CSV table of C-alpha atoms in Angstrom, one decimal:
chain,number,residue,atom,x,y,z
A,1,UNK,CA,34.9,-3.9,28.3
A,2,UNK,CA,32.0,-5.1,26.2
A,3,UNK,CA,33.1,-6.5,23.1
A,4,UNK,CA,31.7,-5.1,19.9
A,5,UNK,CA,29.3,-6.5,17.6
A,6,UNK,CA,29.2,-6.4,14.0
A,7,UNK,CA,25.2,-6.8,13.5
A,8,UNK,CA,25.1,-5.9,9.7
A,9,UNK,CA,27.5,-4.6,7.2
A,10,UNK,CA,28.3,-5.1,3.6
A,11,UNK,CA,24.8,-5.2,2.4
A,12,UNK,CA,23.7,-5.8,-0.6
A,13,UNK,CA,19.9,-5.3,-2.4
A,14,UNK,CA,18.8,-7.9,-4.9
A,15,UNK,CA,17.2,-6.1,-8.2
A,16,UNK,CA,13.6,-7.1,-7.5
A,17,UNK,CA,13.7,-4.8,-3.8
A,18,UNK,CA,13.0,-7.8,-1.6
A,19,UNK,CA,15.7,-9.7,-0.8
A,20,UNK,CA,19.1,-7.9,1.2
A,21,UNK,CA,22.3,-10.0,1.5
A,22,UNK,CA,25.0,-8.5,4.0
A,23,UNK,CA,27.3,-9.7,6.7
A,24,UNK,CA,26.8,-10.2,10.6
A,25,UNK,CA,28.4,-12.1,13.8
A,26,UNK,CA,24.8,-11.8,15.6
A,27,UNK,CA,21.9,-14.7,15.3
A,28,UNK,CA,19.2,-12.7,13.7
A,29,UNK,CA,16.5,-15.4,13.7
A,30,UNK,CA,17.7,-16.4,17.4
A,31,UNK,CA,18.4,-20.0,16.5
A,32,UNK,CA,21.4,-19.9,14.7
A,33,UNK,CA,24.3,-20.0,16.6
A,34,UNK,CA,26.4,-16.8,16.7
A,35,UNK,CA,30.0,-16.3,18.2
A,36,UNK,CA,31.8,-12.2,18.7
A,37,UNK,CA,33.4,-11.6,15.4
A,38,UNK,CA,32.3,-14.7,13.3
A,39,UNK,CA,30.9,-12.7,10.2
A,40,UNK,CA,28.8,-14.7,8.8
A,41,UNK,CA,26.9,-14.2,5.6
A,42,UNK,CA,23.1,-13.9,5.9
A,43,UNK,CA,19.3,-13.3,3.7
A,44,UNK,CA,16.7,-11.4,4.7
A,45,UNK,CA,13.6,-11.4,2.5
A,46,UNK,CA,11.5,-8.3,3.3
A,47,UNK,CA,8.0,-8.7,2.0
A,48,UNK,CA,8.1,-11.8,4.6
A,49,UNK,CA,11.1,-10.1,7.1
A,50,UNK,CA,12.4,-13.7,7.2
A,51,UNK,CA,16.5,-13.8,8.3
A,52,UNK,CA,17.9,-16.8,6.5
A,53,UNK,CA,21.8,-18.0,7.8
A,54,UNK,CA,23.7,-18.4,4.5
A,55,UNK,CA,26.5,-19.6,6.0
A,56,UNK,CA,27.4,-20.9,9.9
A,57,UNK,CA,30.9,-21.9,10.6
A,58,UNK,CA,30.4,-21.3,13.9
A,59,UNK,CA,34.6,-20.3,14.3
A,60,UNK,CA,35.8,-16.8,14.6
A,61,UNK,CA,39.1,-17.3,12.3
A,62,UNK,CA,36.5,-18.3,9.3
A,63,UNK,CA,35.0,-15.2,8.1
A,64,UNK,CA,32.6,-14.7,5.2
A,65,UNK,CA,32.4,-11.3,3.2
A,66,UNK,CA,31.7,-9.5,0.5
A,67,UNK,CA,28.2,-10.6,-0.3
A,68,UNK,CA,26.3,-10.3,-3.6
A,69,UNK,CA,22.9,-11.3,-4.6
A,70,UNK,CA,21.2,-12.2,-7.5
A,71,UNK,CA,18.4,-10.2,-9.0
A,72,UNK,CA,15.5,-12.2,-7.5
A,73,UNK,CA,17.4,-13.2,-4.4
A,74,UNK,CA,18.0,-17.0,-4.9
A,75,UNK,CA,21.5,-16.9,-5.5
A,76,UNK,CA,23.5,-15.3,-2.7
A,77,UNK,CA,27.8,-15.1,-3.6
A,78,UNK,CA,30.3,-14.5,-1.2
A,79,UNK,CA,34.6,-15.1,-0.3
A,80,UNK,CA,35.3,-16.7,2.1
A,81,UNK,CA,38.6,-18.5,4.1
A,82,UNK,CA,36.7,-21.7,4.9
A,83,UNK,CA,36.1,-24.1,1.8
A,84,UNK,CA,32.6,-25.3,2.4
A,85,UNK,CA,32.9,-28.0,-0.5
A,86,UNK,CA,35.4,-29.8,1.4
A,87,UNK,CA,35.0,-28.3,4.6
A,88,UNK,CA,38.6,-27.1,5.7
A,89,UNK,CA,39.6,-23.8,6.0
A,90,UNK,CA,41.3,-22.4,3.5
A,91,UNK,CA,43.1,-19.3,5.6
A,92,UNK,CA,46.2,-17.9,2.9
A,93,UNK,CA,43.5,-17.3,0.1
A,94,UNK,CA,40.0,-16.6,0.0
A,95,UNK,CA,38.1,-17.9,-2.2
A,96,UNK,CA,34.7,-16.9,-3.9
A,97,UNK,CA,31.5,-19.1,-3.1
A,98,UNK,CA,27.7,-19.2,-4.1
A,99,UNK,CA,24.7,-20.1,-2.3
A,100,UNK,CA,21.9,-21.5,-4.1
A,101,UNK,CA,18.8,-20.6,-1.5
A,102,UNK,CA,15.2,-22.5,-2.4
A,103,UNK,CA,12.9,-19.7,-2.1
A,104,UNK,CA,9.0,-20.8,-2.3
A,105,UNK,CA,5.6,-20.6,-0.2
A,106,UNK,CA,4.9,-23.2,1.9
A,107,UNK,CA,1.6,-22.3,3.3
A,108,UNK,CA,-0.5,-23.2,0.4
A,109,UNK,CA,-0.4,-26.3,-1.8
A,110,UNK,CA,-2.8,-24.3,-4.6
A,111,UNK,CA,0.5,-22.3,-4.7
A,112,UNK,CA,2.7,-21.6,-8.2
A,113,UNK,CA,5.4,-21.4,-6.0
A,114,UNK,CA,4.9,-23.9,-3.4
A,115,UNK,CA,7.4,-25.7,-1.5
A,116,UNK,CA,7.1,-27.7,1.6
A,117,UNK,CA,10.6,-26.7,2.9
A,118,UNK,CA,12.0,-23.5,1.4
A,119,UNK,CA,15.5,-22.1,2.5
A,120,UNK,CA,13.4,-18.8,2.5
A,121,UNK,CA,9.5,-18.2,2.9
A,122,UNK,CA,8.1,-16.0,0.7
A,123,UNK,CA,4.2,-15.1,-0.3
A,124,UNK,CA,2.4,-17.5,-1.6
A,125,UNK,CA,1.9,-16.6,-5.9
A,126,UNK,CA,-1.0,-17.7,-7.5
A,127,UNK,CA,-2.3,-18.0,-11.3
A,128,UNK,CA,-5.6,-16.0,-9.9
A,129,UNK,CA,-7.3,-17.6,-12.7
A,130,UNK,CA,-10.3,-18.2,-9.7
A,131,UNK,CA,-13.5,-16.5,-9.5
A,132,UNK,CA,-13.6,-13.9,-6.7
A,133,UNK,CA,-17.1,-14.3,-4.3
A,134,UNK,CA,-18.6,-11.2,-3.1
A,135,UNK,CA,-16.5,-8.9,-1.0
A,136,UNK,CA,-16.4,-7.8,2.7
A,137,UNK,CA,-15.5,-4.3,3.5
A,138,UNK,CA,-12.4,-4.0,6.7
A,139,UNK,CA,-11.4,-0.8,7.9
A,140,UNK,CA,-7.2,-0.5,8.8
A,141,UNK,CA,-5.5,2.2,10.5
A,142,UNK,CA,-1.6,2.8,9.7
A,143,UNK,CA,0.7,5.1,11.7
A,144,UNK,CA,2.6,8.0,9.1
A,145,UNK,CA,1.9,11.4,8.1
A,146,UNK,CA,1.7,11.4,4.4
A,147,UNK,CA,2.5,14.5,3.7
A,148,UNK,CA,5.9,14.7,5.5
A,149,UNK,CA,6.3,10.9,3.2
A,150,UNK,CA,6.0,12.1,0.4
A,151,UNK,CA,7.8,15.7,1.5
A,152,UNK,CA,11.2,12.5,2.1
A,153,UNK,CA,11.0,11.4,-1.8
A,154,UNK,CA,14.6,12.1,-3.0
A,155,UNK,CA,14.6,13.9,-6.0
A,156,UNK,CA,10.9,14.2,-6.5
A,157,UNK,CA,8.3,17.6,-7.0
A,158,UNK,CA,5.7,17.0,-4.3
A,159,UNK,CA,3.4,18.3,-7.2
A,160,UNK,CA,4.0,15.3,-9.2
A,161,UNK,CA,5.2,12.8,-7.1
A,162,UNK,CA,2.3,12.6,-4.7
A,163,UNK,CA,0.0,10.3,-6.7
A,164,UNK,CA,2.8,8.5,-7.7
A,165,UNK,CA,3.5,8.0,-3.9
A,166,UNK,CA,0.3,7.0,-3.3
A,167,UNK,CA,-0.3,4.5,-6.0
A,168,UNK,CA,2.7,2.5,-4.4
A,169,UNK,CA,1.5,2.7,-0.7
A,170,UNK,CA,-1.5,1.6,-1.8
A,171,UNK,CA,0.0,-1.4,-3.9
A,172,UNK,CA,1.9,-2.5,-0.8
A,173,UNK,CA,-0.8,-2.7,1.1
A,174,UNK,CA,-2.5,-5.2,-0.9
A,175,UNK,CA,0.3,-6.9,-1.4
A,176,UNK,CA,1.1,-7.2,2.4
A,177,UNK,CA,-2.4,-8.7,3.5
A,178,UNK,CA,-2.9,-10.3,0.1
A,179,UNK,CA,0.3,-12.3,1.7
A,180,UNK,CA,-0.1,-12.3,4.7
A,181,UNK,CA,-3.8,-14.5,3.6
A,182,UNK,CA,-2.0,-16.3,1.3
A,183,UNK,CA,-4.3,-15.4,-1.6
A,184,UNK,CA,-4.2,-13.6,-4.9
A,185,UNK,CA,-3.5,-9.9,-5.1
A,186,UNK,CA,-6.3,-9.6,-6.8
A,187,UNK,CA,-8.6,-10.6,-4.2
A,188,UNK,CA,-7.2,-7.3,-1.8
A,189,UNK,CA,-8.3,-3.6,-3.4
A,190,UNK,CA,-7.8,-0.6,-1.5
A,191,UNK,CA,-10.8,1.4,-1.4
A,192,UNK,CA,-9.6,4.6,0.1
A,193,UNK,CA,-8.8,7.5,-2.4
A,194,UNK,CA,-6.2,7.5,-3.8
A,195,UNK,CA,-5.8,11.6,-4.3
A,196,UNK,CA,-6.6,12.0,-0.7
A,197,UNK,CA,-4.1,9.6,0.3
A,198,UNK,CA,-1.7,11.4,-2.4
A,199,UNK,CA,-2.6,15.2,-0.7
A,200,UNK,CA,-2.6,13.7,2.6
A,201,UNK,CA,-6.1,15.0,3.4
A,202,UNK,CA,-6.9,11.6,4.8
A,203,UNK,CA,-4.4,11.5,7.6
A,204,UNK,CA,-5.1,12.5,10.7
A,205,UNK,CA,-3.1,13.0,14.1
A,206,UNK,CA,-0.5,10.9,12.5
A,207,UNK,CA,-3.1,7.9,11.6
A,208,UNK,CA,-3.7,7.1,7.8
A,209,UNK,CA,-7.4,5.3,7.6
A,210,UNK,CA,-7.5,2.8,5.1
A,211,UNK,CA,-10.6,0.9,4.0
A,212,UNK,CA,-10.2,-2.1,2.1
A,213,UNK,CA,-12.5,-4.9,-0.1
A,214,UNK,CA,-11.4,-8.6,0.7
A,215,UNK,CA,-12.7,-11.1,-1.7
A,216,UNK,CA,-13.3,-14.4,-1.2
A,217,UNK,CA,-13.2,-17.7,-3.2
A,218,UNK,CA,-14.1,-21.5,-3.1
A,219,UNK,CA,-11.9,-22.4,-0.1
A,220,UNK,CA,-12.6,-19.4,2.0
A,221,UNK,CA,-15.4,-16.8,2.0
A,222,UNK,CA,-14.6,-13.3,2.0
A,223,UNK,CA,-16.1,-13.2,5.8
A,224,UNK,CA,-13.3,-16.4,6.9
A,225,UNK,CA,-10.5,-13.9,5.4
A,226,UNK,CA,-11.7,-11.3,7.5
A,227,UNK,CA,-11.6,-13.1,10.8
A,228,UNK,CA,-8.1,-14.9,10.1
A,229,UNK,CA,-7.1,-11.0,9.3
A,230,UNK,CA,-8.5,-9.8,12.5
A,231,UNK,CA,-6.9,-12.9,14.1
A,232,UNK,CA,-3.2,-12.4,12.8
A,233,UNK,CA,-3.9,-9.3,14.2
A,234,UNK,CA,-4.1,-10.2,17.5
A,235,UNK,CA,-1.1,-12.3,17.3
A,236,UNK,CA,2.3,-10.0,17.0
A,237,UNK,CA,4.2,-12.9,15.6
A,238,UNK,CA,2.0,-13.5,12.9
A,239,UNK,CA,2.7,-12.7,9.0
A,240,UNK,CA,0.5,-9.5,9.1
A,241,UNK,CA,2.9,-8.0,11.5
A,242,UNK,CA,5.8,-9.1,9.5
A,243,UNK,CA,5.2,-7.7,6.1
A,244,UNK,CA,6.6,-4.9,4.6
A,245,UNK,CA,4.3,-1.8,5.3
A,246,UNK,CA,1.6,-3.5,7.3
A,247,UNK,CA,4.3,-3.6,10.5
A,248,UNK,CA,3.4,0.1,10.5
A,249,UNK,CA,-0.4,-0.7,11.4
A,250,UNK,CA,-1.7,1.2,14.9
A,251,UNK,CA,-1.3,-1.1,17.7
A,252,UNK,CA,-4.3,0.0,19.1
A,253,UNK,CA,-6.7,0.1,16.6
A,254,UNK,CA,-8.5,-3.4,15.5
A,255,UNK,CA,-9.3,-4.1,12.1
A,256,UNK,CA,-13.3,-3.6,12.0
A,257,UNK,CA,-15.4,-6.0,9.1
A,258,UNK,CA,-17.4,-3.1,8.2
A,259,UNK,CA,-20.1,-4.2,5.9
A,260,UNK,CA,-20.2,-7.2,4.2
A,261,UNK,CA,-21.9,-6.8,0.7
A,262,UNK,CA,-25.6,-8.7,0.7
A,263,UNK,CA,-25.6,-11.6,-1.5
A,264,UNK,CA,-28.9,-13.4,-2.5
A,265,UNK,CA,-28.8,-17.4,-1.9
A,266,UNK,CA,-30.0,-19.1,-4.3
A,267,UNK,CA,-33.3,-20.7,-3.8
A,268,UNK,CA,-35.1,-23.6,-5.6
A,269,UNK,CA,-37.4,-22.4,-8.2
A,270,UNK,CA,-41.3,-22.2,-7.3
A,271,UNK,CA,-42.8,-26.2,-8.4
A,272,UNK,CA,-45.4,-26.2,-10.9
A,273,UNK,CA,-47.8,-28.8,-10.3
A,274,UNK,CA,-49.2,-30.1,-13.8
A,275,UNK,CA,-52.9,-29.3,-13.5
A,276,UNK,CA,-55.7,-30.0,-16.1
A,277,UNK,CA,-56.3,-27.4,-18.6
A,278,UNK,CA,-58.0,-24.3,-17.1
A,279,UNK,CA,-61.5,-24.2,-18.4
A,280,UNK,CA,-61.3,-20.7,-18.4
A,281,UNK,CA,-58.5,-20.3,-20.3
A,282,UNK,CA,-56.7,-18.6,-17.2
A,283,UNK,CA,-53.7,-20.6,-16.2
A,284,UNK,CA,-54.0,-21.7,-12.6
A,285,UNK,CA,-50.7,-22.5,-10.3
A,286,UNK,CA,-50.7,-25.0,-7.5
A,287,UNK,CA,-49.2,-23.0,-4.3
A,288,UNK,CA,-45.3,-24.4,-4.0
A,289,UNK,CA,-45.6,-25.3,-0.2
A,290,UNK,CA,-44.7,-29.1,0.6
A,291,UNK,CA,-48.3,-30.5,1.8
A,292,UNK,CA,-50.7,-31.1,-0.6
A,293,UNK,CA,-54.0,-28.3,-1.4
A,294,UNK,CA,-57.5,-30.0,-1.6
A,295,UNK,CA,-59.4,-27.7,-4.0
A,296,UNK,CA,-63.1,-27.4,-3.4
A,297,UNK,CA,-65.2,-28.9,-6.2
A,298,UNK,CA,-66.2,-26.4,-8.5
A,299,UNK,CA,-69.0,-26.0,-11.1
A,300,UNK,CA,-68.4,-26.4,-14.3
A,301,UNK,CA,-67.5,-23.2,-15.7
A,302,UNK,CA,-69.7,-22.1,-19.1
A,303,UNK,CA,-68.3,-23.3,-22.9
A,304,UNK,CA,-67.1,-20.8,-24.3
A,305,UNK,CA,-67.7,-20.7,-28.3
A,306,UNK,CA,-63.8,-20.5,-28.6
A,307,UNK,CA,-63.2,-23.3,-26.9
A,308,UNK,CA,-64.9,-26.1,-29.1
A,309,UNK,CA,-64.8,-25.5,-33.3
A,310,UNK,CA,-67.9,-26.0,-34.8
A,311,UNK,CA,-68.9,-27.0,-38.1
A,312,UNK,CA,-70.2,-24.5,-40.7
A,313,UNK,CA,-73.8,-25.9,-40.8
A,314,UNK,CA,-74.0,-25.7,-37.1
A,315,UNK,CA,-72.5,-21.6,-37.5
A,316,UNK,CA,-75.8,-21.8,-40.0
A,317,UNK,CA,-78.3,-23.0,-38.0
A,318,UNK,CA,-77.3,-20.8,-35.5
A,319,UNK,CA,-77.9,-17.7,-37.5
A,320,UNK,CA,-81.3,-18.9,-38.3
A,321,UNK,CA,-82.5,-19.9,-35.1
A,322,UNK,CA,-81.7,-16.5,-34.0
A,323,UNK,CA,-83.2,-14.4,-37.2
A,324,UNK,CA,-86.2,-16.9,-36.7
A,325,UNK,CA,-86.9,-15.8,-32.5
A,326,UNK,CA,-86.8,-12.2,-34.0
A,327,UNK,CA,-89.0,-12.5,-36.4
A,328,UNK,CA,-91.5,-13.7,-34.1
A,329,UNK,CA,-90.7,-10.8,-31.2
A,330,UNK,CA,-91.6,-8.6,-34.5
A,331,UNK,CA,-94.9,-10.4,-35.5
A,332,UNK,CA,-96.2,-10.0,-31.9
């Protein structure tokens, strides 16, 4: 006969929805060791759907149950006949332990939350207190019918609880590839509507189109978070495949980089070459191209009375000389 398994029971959600603490005798990150009817007590963190061994005594007589977590997960208690302290078992009396579990990102060393070794990988958090570069536009397509989603909400009026619906799918998409990056939230908006999403007019023969702005920043352009998205994609053991809603992607529709949103580089200012003053008055530019321009010689263009004050006498003698040359036109 083939003996029975005991994959999970006794589970337990932390307050903050993302960690679940329960009790198996089956290796659930296939490296632990597991043995028929060793209940063991184990962590799985679901934003990352990471499977963390809590406990491993590796003996079938030393069970651990009863687990309890801590509102953010980091603190997982238990009872158990096997006195980890000391290491002996202690089979006529249970007692109650507690497992402190480091929790942190190690993917990114610009991380609030970085750790090189965590117990249990989780996104990577970040002050977001850098400025976002221009955005490029990538086109996603999830598998669901919205309507019969939001038709599941316990206790819930369709009527009122379809925005309310959609508002949190959309948040946990950002917050999937927003982790699955490792960059700010903030950098990740959903672009698709939000009331279409909510009446499910946008989902069609059970695929939800979702369009979706990726910003960029000092380390990595918009474009470079693009291709590493489209890259994770490809790859089914990647963090984009592990996250919370974005498991539920189509299989066989690739993320497209739509559009990406023109940006002018900057460019050097036109050089003004100092140049005499115009004679004119008109100001004159030199061209801005490297080689120097040989300007033709020109003529000395005419003075014009502005240019050059004169004194009054010289106003006077004006006045005369010209009342005198009528004078004579007259007398002839």
């Amino acid at each position: 006969q083939k003996p029975c398994w005991f994959p999970a029971l006794n589970s337990h959600l932390s307050g903050d929805g993302h960690s679940v603490a329960f009790v198996g005798d089956m290796s659930h990150d296939l490296t632990t060791e597991s043995y028929n009817t060793d209940l063991e007590i184990w962590h799985y963190h679901i934003p990352t759907s990471t499977f963390t061994a809590v406990t491993d005594t590796i003996d079938p007589d030393h069970d651990d149950l009863y687990p309890s977590v801590s509102f953010d997960g980091s603190v997982v208690g238990f009872t158990s006949d096997f006195d980890y302290t000391t290491g002996t078992p202690i089979l006529s009396a249970n007692q109650v332990f507690a497992a402190k579990l480091e929790m942190g990102c190690s993917r990114d060393v610009n991380a609030v939350n970085y750790m090189a070794m965590p117990d249990v990988e989780t996104c990577c958090e970040f002050a977001e207190t850098e400025t976002m570069g221009a955005p490029v536009t990538v086109d996603l397509v999830f598998l669901g019918d919205v309507s019969e989603m939001i038709s599941r909400v316990a206790f819930a009026n369709r009527a009122t609880v379809a925005n309310s619906f959609a508002f949190q799918y959309v948040s946990d998409i950002e917050q999937d590839l927003a982790c699955s990056l490792s960059i700010p939230k903030a950098w990740v908006k959903v672009t698709s509507s939000l009331m279409e999403l909510g009446s499910g007019a946008t989902n069609t023969n059970g695929n939800i189109p979702i369009t979706v702005e990726i910003h960029g920043g000092a380390a990595k352009t918009a474009l470079a978070l693009a291709e590493e998205l489209v890259d994770q994609y490809a790859d089914t053991k990647s963090y984009l495949w592990r996250a919370y809603l974005t498991k539920t992607m189509s299989a066989s529709a690739v993320p497209v980089v739509r559009t990406l949103t023109p940006t002018l580089d900057p460019t050097s200012k036109p050089t003004v070459t100092p140049t005499e003053a115009p004679v004119s008055g008109s100001p004159v530019v030199s061209p801005t191209t490297a080689s120097p321009v040989t300007k033709s010689p020109v003529e000395p263009a005419p003075v014009v009375a502005a240019s050059e004050p004169k004194s009054d006498s010289a106003v006077n003698s004006a006045g005369f000389g010209f009342l005198g040359s009528l004078l004579a036109v007259v007398i002839l």
